[in-house]
Each structure stands twice: as structure tokens, then as C-alpha cells.
mmCIF file of C-alpha atoms in Angstrom:
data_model
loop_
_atom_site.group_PDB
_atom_site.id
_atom_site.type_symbol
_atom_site.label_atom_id
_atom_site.label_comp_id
_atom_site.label_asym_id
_atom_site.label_seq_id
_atom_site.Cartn_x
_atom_site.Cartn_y
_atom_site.Cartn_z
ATOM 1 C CA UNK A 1 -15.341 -27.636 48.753
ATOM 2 C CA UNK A 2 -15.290 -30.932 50.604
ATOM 3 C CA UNK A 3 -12.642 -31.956 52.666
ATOM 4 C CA UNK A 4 -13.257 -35.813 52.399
ATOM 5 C CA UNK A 5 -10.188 -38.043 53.134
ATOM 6 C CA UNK A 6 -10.765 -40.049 49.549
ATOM 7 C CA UNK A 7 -10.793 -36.988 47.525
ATOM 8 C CA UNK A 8 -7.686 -37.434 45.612
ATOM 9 C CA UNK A 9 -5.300 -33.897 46.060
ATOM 10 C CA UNK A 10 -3.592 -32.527 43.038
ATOM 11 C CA UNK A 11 -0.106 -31.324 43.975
ATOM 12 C CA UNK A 12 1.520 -27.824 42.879
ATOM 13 C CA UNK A 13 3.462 -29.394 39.643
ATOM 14 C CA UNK A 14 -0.074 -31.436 38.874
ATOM 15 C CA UNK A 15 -2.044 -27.975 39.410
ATOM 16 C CA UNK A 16 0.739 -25.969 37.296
ATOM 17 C CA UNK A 17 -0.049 -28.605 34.087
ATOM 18 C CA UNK A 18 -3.522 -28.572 34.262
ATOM 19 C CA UNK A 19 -3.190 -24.672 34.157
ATOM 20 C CA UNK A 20 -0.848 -24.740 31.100
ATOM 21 C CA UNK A 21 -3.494 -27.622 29.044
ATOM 22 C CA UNK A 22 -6.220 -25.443 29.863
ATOM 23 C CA UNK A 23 -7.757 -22.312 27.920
ATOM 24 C CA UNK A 24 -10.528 -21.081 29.327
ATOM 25 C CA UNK A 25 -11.267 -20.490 33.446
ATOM 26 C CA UNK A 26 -13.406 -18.407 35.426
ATOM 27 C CA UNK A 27 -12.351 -15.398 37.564
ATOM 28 C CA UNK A 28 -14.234 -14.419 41.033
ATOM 29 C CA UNK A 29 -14.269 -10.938 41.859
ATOM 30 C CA UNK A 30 -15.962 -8.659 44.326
ATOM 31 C CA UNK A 31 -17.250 -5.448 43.045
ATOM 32 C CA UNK A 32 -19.420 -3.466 44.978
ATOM 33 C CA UNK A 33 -19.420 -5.967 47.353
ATOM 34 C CA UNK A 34 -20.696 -8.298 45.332
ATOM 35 C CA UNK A 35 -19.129 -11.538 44.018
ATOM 36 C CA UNK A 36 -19.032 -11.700 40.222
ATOM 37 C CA UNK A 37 -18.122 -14.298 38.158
ATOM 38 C CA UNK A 38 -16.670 -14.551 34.346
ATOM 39 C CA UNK A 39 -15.697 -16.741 32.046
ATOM 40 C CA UNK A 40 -11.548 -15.435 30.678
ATOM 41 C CA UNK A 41 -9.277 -17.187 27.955
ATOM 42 C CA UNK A 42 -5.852 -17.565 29.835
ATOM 43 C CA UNK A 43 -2.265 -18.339 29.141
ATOM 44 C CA UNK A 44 -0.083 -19.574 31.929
ATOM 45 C CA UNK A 45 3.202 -17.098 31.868
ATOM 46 C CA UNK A 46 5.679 -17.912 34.497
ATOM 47 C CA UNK A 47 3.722 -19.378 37.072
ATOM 48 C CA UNK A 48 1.022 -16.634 36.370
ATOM 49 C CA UNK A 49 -2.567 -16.832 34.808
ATOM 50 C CA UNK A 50 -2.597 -13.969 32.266
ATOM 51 C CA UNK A 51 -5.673 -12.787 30.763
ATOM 52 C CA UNK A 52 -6.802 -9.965 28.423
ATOM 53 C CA UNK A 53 -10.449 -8.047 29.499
ATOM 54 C CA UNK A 54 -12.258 -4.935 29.166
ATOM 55 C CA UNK A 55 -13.960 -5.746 32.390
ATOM 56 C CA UNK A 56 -12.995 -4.417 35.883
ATOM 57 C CA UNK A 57 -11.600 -1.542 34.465
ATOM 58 C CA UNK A 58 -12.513 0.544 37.586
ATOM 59 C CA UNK A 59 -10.733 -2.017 39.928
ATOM 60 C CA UNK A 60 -7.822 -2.539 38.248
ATOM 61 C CA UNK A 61 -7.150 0.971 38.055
ATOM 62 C CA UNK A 62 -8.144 1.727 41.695
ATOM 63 C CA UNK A 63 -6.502 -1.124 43.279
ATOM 64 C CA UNK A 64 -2.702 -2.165 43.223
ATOM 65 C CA UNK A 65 -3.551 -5.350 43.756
ATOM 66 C CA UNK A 66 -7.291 -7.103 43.296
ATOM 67 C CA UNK A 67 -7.994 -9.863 45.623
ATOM 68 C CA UNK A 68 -9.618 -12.758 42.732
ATOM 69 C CA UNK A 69 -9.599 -16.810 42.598
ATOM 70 C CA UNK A 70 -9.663 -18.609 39.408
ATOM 71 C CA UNK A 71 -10.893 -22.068 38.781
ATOM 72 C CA UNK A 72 -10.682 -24.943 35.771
ATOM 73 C CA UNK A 73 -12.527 -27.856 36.158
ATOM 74 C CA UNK A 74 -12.782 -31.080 33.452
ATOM 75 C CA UNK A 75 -14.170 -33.922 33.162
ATOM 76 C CA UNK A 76 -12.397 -37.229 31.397
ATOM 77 C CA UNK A 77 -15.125 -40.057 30.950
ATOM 78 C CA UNK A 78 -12.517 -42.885 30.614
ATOM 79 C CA UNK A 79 -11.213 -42.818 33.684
ATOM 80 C CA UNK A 80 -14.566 -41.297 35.119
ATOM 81 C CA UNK A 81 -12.795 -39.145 37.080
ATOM 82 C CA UNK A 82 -13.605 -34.979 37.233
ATOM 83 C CA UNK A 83 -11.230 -32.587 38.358
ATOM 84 C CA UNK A 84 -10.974 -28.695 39.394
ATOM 85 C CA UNK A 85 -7.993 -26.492 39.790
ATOM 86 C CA UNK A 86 -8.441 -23.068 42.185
ATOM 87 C CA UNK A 87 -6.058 -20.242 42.792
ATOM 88 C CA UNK A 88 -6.335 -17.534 45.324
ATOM 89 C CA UNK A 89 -4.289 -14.399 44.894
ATOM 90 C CA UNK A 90 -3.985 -11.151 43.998
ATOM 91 C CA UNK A 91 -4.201 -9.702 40.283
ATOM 92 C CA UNK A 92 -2.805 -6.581 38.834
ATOM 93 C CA UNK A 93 -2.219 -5.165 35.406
ATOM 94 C CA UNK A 94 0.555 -6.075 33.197
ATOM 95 C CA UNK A 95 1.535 -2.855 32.094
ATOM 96 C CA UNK A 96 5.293 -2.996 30.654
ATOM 97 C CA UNK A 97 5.284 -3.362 27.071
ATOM 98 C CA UNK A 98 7.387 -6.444 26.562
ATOM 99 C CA UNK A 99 5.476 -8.237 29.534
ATOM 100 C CA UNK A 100 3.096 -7.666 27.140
ATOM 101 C CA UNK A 101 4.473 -9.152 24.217
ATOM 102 C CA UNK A 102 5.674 -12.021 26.295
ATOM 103 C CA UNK A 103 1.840 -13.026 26.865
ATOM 104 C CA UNK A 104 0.751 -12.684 23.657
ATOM 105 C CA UNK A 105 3.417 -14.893 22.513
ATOM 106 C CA UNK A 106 1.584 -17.329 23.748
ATOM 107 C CA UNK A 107 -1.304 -17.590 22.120
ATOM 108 C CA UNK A 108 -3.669 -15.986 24.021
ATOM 109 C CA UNK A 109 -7.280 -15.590 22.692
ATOM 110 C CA UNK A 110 -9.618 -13.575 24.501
ATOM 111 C CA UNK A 111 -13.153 -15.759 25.197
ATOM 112 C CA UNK A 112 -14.937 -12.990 23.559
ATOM 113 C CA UNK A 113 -14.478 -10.702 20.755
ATOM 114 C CA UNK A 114 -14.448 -6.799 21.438
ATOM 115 C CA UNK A 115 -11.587 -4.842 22.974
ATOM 116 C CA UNK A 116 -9.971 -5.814 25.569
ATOM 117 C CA UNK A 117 -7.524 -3.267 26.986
ATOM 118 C CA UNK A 118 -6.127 -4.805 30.282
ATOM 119 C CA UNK A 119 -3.469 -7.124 30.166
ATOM 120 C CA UNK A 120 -4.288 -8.468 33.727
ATOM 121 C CA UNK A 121 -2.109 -11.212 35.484
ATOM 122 C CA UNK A 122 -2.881 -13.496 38.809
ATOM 123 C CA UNK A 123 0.267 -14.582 40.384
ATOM 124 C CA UNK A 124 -1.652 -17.172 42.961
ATOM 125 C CA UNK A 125 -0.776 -17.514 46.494
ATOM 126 C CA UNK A 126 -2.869 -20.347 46.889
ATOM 127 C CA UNK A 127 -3.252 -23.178 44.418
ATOM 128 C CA UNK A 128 -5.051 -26.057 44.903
ATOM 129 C CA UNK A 129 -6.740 -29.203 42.792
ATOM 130 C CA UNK A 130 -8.649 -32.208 42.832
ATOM 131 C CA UNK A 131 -9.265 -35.256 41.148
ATOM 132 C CA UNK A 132 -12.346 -37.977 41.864
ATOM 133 C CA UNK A 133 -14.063 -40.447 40.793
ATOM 134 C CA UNK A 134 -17.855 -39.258 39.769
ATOM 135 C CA UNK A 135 -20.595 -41.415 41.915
ATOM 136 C CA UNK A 136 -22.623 -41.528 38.480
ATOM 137 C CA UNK A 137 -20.853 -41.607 35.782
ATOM 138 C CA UNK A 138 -23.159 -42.020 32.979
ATOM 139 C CA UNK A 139 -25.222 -38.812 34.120
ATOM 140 C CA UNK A 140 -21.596 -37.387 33.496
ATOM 141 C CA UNK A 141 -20.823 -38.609 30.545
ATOM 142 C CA UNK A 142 -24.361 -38.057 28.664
ATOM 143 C CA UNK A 143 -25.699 -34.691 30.253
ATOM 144 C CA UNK A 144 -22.110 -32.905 30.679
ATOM 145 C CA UNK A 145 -20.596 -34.112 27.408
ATOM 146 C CA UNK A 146 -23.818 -33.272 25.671
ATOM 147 C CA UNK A 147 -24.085 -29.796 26.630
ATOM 148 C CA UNK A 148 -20.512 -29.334 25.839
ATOM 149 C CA UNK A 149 -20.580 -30.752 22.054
ATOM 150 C CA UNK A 150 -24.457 -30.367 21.815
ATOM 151 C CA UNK A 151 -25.653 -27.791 18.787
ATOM 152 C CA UNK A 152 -26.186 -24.231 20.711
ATOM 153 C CA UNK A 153 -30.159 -23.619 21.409
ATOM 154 C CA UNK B 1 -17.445 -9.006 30.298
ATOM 155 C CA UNK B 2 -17.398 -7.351 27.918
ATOM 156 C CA UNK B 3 -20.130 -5.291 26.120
ATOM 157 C CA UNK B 4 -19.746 -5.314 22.287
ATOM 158 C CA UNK B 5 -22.541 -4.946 20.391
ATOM 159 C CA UNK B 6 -21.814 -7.808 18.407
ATOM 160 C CA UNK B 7 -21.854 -10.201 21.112
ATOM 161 C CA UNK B 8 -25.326 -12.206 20.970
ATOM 162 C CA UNK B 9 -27.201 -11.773 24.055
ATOM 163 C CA UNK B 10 -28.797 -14.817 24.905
ATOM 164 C CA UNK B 11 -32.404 -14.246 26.595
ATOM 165 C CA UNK B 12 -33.755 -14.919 29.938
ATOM 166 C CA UNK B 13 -35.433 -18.422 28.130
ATOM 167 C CA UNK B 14 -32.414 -19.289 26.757
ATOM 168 C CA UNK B 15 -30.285 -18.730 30.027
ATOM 169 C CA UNK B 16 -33.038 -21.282 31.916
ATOM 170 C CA UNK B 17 -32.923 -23.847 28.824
ATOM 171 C CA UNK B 18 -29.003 -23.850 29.270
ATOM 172 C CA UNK B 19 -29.134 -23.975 32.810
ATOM 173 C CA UNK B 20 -31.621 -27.065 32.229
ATOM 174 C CA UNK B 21 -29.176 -28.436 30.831
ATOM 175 C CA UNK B 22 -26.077 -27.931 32.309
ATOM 176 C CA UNK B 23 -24.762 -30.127 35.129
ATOM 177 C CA UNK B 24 -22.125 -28.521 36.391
ATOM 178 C CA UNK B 25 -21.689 -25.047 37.444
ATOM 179 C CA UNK B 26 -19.225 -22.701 39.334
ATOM 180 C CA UNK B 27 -19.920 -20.608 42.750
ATOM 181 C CA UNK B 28 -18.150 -17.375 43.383
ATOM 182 C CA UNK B 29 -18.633 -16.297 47.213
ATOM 183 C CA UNK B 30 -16.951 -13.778 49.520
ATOM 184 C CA UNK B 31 -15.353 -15.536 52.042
ATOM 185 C CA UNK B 32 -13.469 -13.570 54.402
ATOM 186 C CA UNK B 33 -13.428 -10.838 52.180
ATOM 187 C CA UNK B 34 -11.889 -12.551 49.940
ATOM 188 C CA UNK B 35 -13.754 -14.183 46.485
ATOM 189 C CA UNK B 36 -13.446 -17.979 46.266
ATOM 190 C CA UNK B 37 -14.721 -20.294 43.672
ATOM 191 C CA UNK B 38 -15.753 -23.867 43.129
ATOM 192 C CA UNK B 39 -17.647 -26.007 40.986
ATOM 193 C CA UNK B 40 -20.861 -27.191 42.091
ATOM 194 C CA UNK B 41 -23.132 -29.954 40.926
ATOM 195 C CA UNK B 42 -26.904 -28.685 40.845
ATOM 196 C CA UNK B 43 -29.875 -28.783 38.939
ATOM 197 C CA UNK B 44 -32.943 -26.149 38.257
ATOM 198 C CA UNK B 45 -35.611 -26.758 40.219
ATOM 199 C CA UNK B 46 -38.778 -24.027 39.990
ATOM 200 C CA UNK B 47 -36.284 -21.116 38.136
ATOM 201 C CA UNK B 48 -33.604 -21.604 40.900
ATOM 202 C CA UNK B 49 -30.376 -23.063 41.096
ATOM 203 C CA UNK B 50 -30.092 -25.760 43.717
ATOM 204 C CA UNK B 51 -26.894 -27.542 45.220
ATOM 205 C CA UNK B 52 -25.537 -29.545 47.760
ATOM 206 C CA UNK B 53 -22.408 -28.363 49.594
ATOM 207 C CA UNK B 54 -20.033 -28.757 52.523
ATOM 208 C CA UNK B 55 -18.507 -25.418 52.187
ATOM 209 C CA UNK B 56 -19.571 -22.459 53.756
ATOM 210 C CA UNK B 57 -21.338 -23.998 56.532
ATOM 211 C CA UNK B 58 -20.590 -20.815 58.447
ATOM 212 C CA UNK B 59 -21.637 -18.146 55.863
ATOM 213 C CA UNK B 60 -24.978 -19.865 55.481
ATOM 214 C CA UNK B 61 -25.637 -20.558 58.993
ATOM 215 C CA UNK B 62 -24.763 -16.953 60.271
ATOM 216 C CA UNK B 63 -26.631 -15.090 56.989
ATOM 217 C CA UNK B 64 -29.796 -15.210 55.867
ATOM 218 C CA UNK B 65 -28.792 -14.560 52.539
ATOM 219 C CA UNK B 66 -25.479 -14.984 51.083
ATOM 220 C CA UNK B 67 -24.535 -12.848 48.225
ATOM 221 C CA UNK B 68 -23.406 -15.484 45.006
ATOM 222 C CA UNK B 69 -22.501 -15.594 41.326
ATOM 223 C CA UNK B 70 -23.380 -18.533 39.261
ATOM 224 C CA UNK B 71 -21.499 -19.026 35.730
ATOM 225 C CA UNK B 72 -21.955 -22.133 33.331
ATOM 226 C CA UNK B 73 -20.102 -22.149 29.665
ATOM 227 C CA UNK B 74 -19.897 -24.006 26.970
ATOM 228 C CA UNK B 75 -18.442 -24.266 23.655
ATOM 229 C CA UNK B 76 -20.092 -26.337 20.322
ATOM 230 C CA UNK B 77 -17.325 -27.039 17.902
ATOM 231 C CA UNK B 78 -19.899 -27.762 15.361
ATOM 232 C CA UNK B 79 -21.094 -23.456 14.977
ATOM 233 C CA UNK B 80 -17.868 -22.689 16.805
ATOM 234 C CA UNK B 81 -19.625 -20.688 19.362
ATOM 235 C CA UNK B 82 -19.153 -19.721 22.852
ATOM 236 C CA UNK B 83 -21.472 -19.442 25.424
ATOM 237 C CA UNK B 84 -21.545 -18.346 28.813
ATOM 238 C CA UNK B 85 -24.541 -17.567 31.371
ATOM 239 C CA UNK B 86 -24.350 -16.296 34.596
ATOM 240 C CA UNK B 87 -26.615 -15.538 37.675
ATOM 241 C CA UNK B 88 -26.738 -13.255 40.218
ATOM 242 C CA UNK B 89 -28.340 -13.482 43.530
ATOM 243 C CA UNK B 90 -28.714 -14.784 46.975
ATOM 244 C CA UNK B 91 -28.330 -18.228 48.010
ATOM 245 C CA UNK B 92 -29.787 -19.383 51.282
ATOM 246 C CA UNK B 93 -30.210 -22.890 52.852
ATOM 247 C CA UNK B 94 -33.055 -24.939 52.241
ATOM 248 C CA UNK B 95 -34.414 -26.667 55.515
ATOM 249 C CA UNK B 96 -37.701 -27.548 54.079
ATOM 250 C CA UNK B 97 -38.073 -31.493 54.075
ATOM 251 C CA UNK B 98 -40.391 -31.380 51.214
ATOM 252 C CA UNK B 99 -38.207 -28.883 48.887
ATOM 253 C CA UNK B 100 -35.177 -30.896 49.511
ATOM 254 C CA UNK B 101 -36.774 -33.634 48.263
ATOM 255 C CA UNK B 102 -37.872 -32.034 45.015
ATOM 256 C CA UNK B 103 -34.100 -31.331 44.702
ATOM 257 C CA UNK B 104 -33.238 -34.698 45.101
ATOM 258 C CA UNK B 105 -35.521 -36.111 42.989
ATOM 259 C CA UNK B 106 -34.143 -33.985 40.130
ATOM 260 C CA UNK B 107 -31.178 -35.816 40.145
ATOM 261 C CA UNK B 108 -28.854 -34.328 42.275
ATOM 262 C CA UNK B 109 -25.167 -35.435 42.228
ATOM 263 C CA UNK B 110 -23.332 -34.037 43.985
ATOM 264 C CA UNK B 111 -19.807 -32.941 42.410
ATOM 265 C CA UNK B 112 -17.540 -34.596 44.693
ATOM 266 C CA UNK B 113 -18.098 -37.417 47.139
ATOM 267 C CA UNK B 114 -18.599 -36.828 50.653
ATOM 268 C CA UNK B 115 -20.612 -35.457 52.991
ATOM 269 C CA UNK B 116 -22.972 -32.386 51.958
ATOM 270 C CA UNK B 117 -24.861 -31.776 54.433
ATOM 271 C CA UNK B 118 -26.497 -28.611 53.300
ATOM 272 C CA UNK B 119 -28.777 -27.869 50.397
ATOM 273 C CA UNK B 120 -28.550 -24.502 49.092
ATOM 274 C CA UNK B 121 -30.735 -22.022 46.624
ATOM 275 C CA UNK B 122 -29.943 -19.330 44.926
ATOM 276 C CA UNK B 123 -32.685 -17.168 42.835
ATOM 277 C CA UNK B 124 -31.025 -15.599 40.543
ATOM 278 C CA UNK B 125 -31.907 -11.766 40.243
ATOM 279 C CA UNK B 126 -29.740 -11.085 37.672
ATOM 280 C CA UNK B 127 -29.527 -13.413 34.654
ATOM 281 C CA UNK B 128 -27.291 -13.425 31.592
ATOM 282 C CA UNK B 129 -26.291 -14.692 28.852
ATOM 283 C CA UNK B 130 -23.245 -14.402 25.844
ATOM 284 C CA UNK B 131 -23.089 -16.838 22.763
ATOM 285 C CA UNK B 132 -20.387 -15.726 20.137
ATOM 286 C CA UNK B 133 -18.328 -16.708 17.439
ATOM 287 C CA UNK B 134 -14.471 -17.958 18.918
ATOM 288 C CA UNK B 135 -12.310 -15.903 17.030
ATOM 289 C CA UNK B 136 -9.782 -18.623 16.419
ATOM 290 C CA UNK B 137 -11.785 -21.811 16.595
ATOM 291 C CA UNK B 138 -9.144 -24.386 15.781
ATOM 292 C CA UNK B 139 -7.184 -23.425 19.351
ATOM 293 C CA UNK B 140 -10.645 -24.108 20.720
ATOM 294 C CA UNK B 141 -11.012 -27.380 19.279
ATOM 295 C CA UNK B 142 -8.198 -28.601 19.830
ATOM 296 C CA UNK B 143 -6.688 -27.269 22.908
ATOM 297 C CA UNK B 144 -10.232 -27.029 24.605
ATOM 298 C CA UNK B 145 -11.518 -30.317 23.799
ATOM 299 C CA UNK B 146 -8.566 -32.236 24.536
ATOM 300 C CA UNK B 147 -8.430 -31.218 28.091
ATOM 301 C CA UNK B 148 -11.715 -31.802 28.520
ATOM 302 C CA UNK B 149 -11.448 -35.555 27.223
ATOM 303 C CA UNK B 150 -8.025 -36.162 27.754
ATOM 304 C CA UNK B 151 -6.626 -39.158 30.218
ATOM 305 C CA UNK B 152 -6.136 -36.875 33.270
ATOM 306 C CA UNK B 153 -2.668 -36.382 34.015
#
């Protein structure tokens, strides 16, 4: 991730509403040494990402804590200006019933159908975001915006 | 990710038509032992998965290869389906003259401004692919959608 001086820094509260408009991010994982990568549908509970999945099963049951980072990213064409939010931290599962409850409250969808038995939360230690202005716009605004509305196939 | 049998595998041909398509993508990498993640501008160039990028000067330099996940998604609110494809491999720097070139003359923008000094491959090894019906499309719609077109804020 660049470092440049004119990339425009989101700041914790900025990060922390981007989180709570958003629905679906992708978590990064190691397993067997090996980074893996997955689309999740999310709520934001507390200051935590909380997501349902039937993946990682092993690791979450192995492992107090597994070491993940999340990430959102959009795109809004009238300002021409892209932006991506990343947290570090640990993740664990959400095992007390009303914890639970508490998520599910909220909404939350799981990206894909099938059963997904962990409750798993991310309380992030890091949390960091961006927000620039795209050197080409229109190959933003046709090819990304296409792909996302375009028929599937 | 889960394995239902109803989710709709999406073939190898399919996976490279999305990725064709696709501009934006997000890299998983162990840094430190520790997974990070961050979106990536790239294109497909000869069944691989090229990018420019600041970060991880150090893994690439000191590896030859450097273990990666890939992961685009999308969502068409006209079938209200999912999809998701992600890649598997190792990504390594690409020093050639001539093969940097053919990256750049796909089109190459690179996600955020700055510099990006190193172009970077990855062949995928593994490729997959899920496109499914959202259970409850109208929170995709709307809540999906909007942050991806709304004034950022």
C-alpha cells in the first residue's frame, strides 16, 4: 500500500462509518501457511466486524485467537475518488448465546447460502483507510461499474 | 467458503472471463507472519494476474516466490447473484523490460497514485469460482449499491 504524501488518510471515526455502510469485505487468513482470501457478509457490532462462516473451522477451534485483516474498498464516480478500509487483528468465535443474538440483530446475511456455524468476530487493532482521486477515471467508471451491474457471464 | 452443493461453481473459463474483466482486485500476503490485505489495480495478461505495487518491496526482493491469494467479487442486481473468484499462487517480480511493457500496454492503472516501482505476477495455481443466488437481495441492493455509489463520506 503506498505511502504517498497526497493520498488522502481516513481517520478512525471515518474508517468506523465506512465499516457500518458496508456489507460485504474480504478476510485474509493463513492456513497452512498459506494466505487465503474470502469474500464474508459483515455487521459492525461494537467496534467489531462480525461474520457468520463454515470456513476455518479447524483454526478457529485450534486457535484462541486467529491473526486475520479485513478490507472494503468502493468506488464513487462523482467525486472520482476510490477508497479502501483495512483492519489488522485478531478474530475469535462468538460463542455466548446472546452475543449471538446481538449480531444477528443486525441484519447479518451470510455472502453465501449453506450453513454457517461460526459466529466469528475481529476486534481490529489496527484500522486504517484511504481515499484518492483515480488517475483515470473513465476506465473506473466504465470497466469497474460495468462488472459490478453487468449481467453475470 | 463454504462448500454447499448448491453453490454454482463457476469454471476455470469463467474465472479468466471475470478476471478479464475485473479491474480491481484484493492481495492477501503474509507479512511478518501476519496476513495483510489490499486492493490492487491489475489486469490479465497471458492467464496471469499482473500489478504494480509499492508494498512489499522486501518480501519480493528477498523471495523468489511469494506465496498470495487473489479474490475479485461482484454482485448483478439484475439475477441477484453473487460472485466471487479467487486465485492461488505465487507472485514474483517481473524485471523483464519487454513483459513489463505488455503489462503496461494492457492498461495498467495503478490503484492509488504514487510511486510503484515494482511489477508483480502471480500464476494462479489454484483457481475458483462461486456465483449464487443472495438470499435477501433487497439488503444487497440497497445497502450494497449505495456504498458503492454513494458521495464518499
Amino acid at each position: 500500500m503506498g505511502d504517498a504524501p497526497n493520498n488522502g488518510k481516513i481517520d478512525f471515526e471515518g474508517c468506523y462509518q465506512l465499516l457500518a455502510g458496508a456489507v460485504v469485505g474480504r478476510l485474509a487468513l493463513i492456513v497452512d501457511g498459506h494466505p487465503e482470501i474470502f469474500p464474508v457478509n459483515f455487521v459492525l457490532e461494537r467496534r467489531s466486524i462480525a461474520f457468520r462462516t463454515a470456513f476455518g473451522t479447524k483454526l478457529w477451534e485450534s486457535m484462541k485467537e486467529v491473526p486475520a485483516a479485513f478490507e472494503i474498498d468502493g468506488y464513487d464516480p462523482a467525486t472520482e475518488e476510490a477508497w479502501s478500509v483495512t483492519a489488522r487483528g485478531g478474530t475469535s468465535l462468538i460463542e455466548d448465546p446472546d452475543e449471538r443474538s446481538a449480531v444477528d440483530a443486525l441484519g447479518l446475511e451470510p455472502w453465501q447460502p449453506g450453513e454457517k456455524s461460526h459466529y466469528v468476530r475481529l476486534s481490529p487493532r489496527v484500522l486504517t483507510g484511504r481515499r484518492f482521486k483515480v488517475k483515470a477515471p473513465d476506465v473506473w467508471t466504465t470497466r469497474l461499474n460495468d462488472e459490478r451491474r453487468k449481467s453475470f457471464e
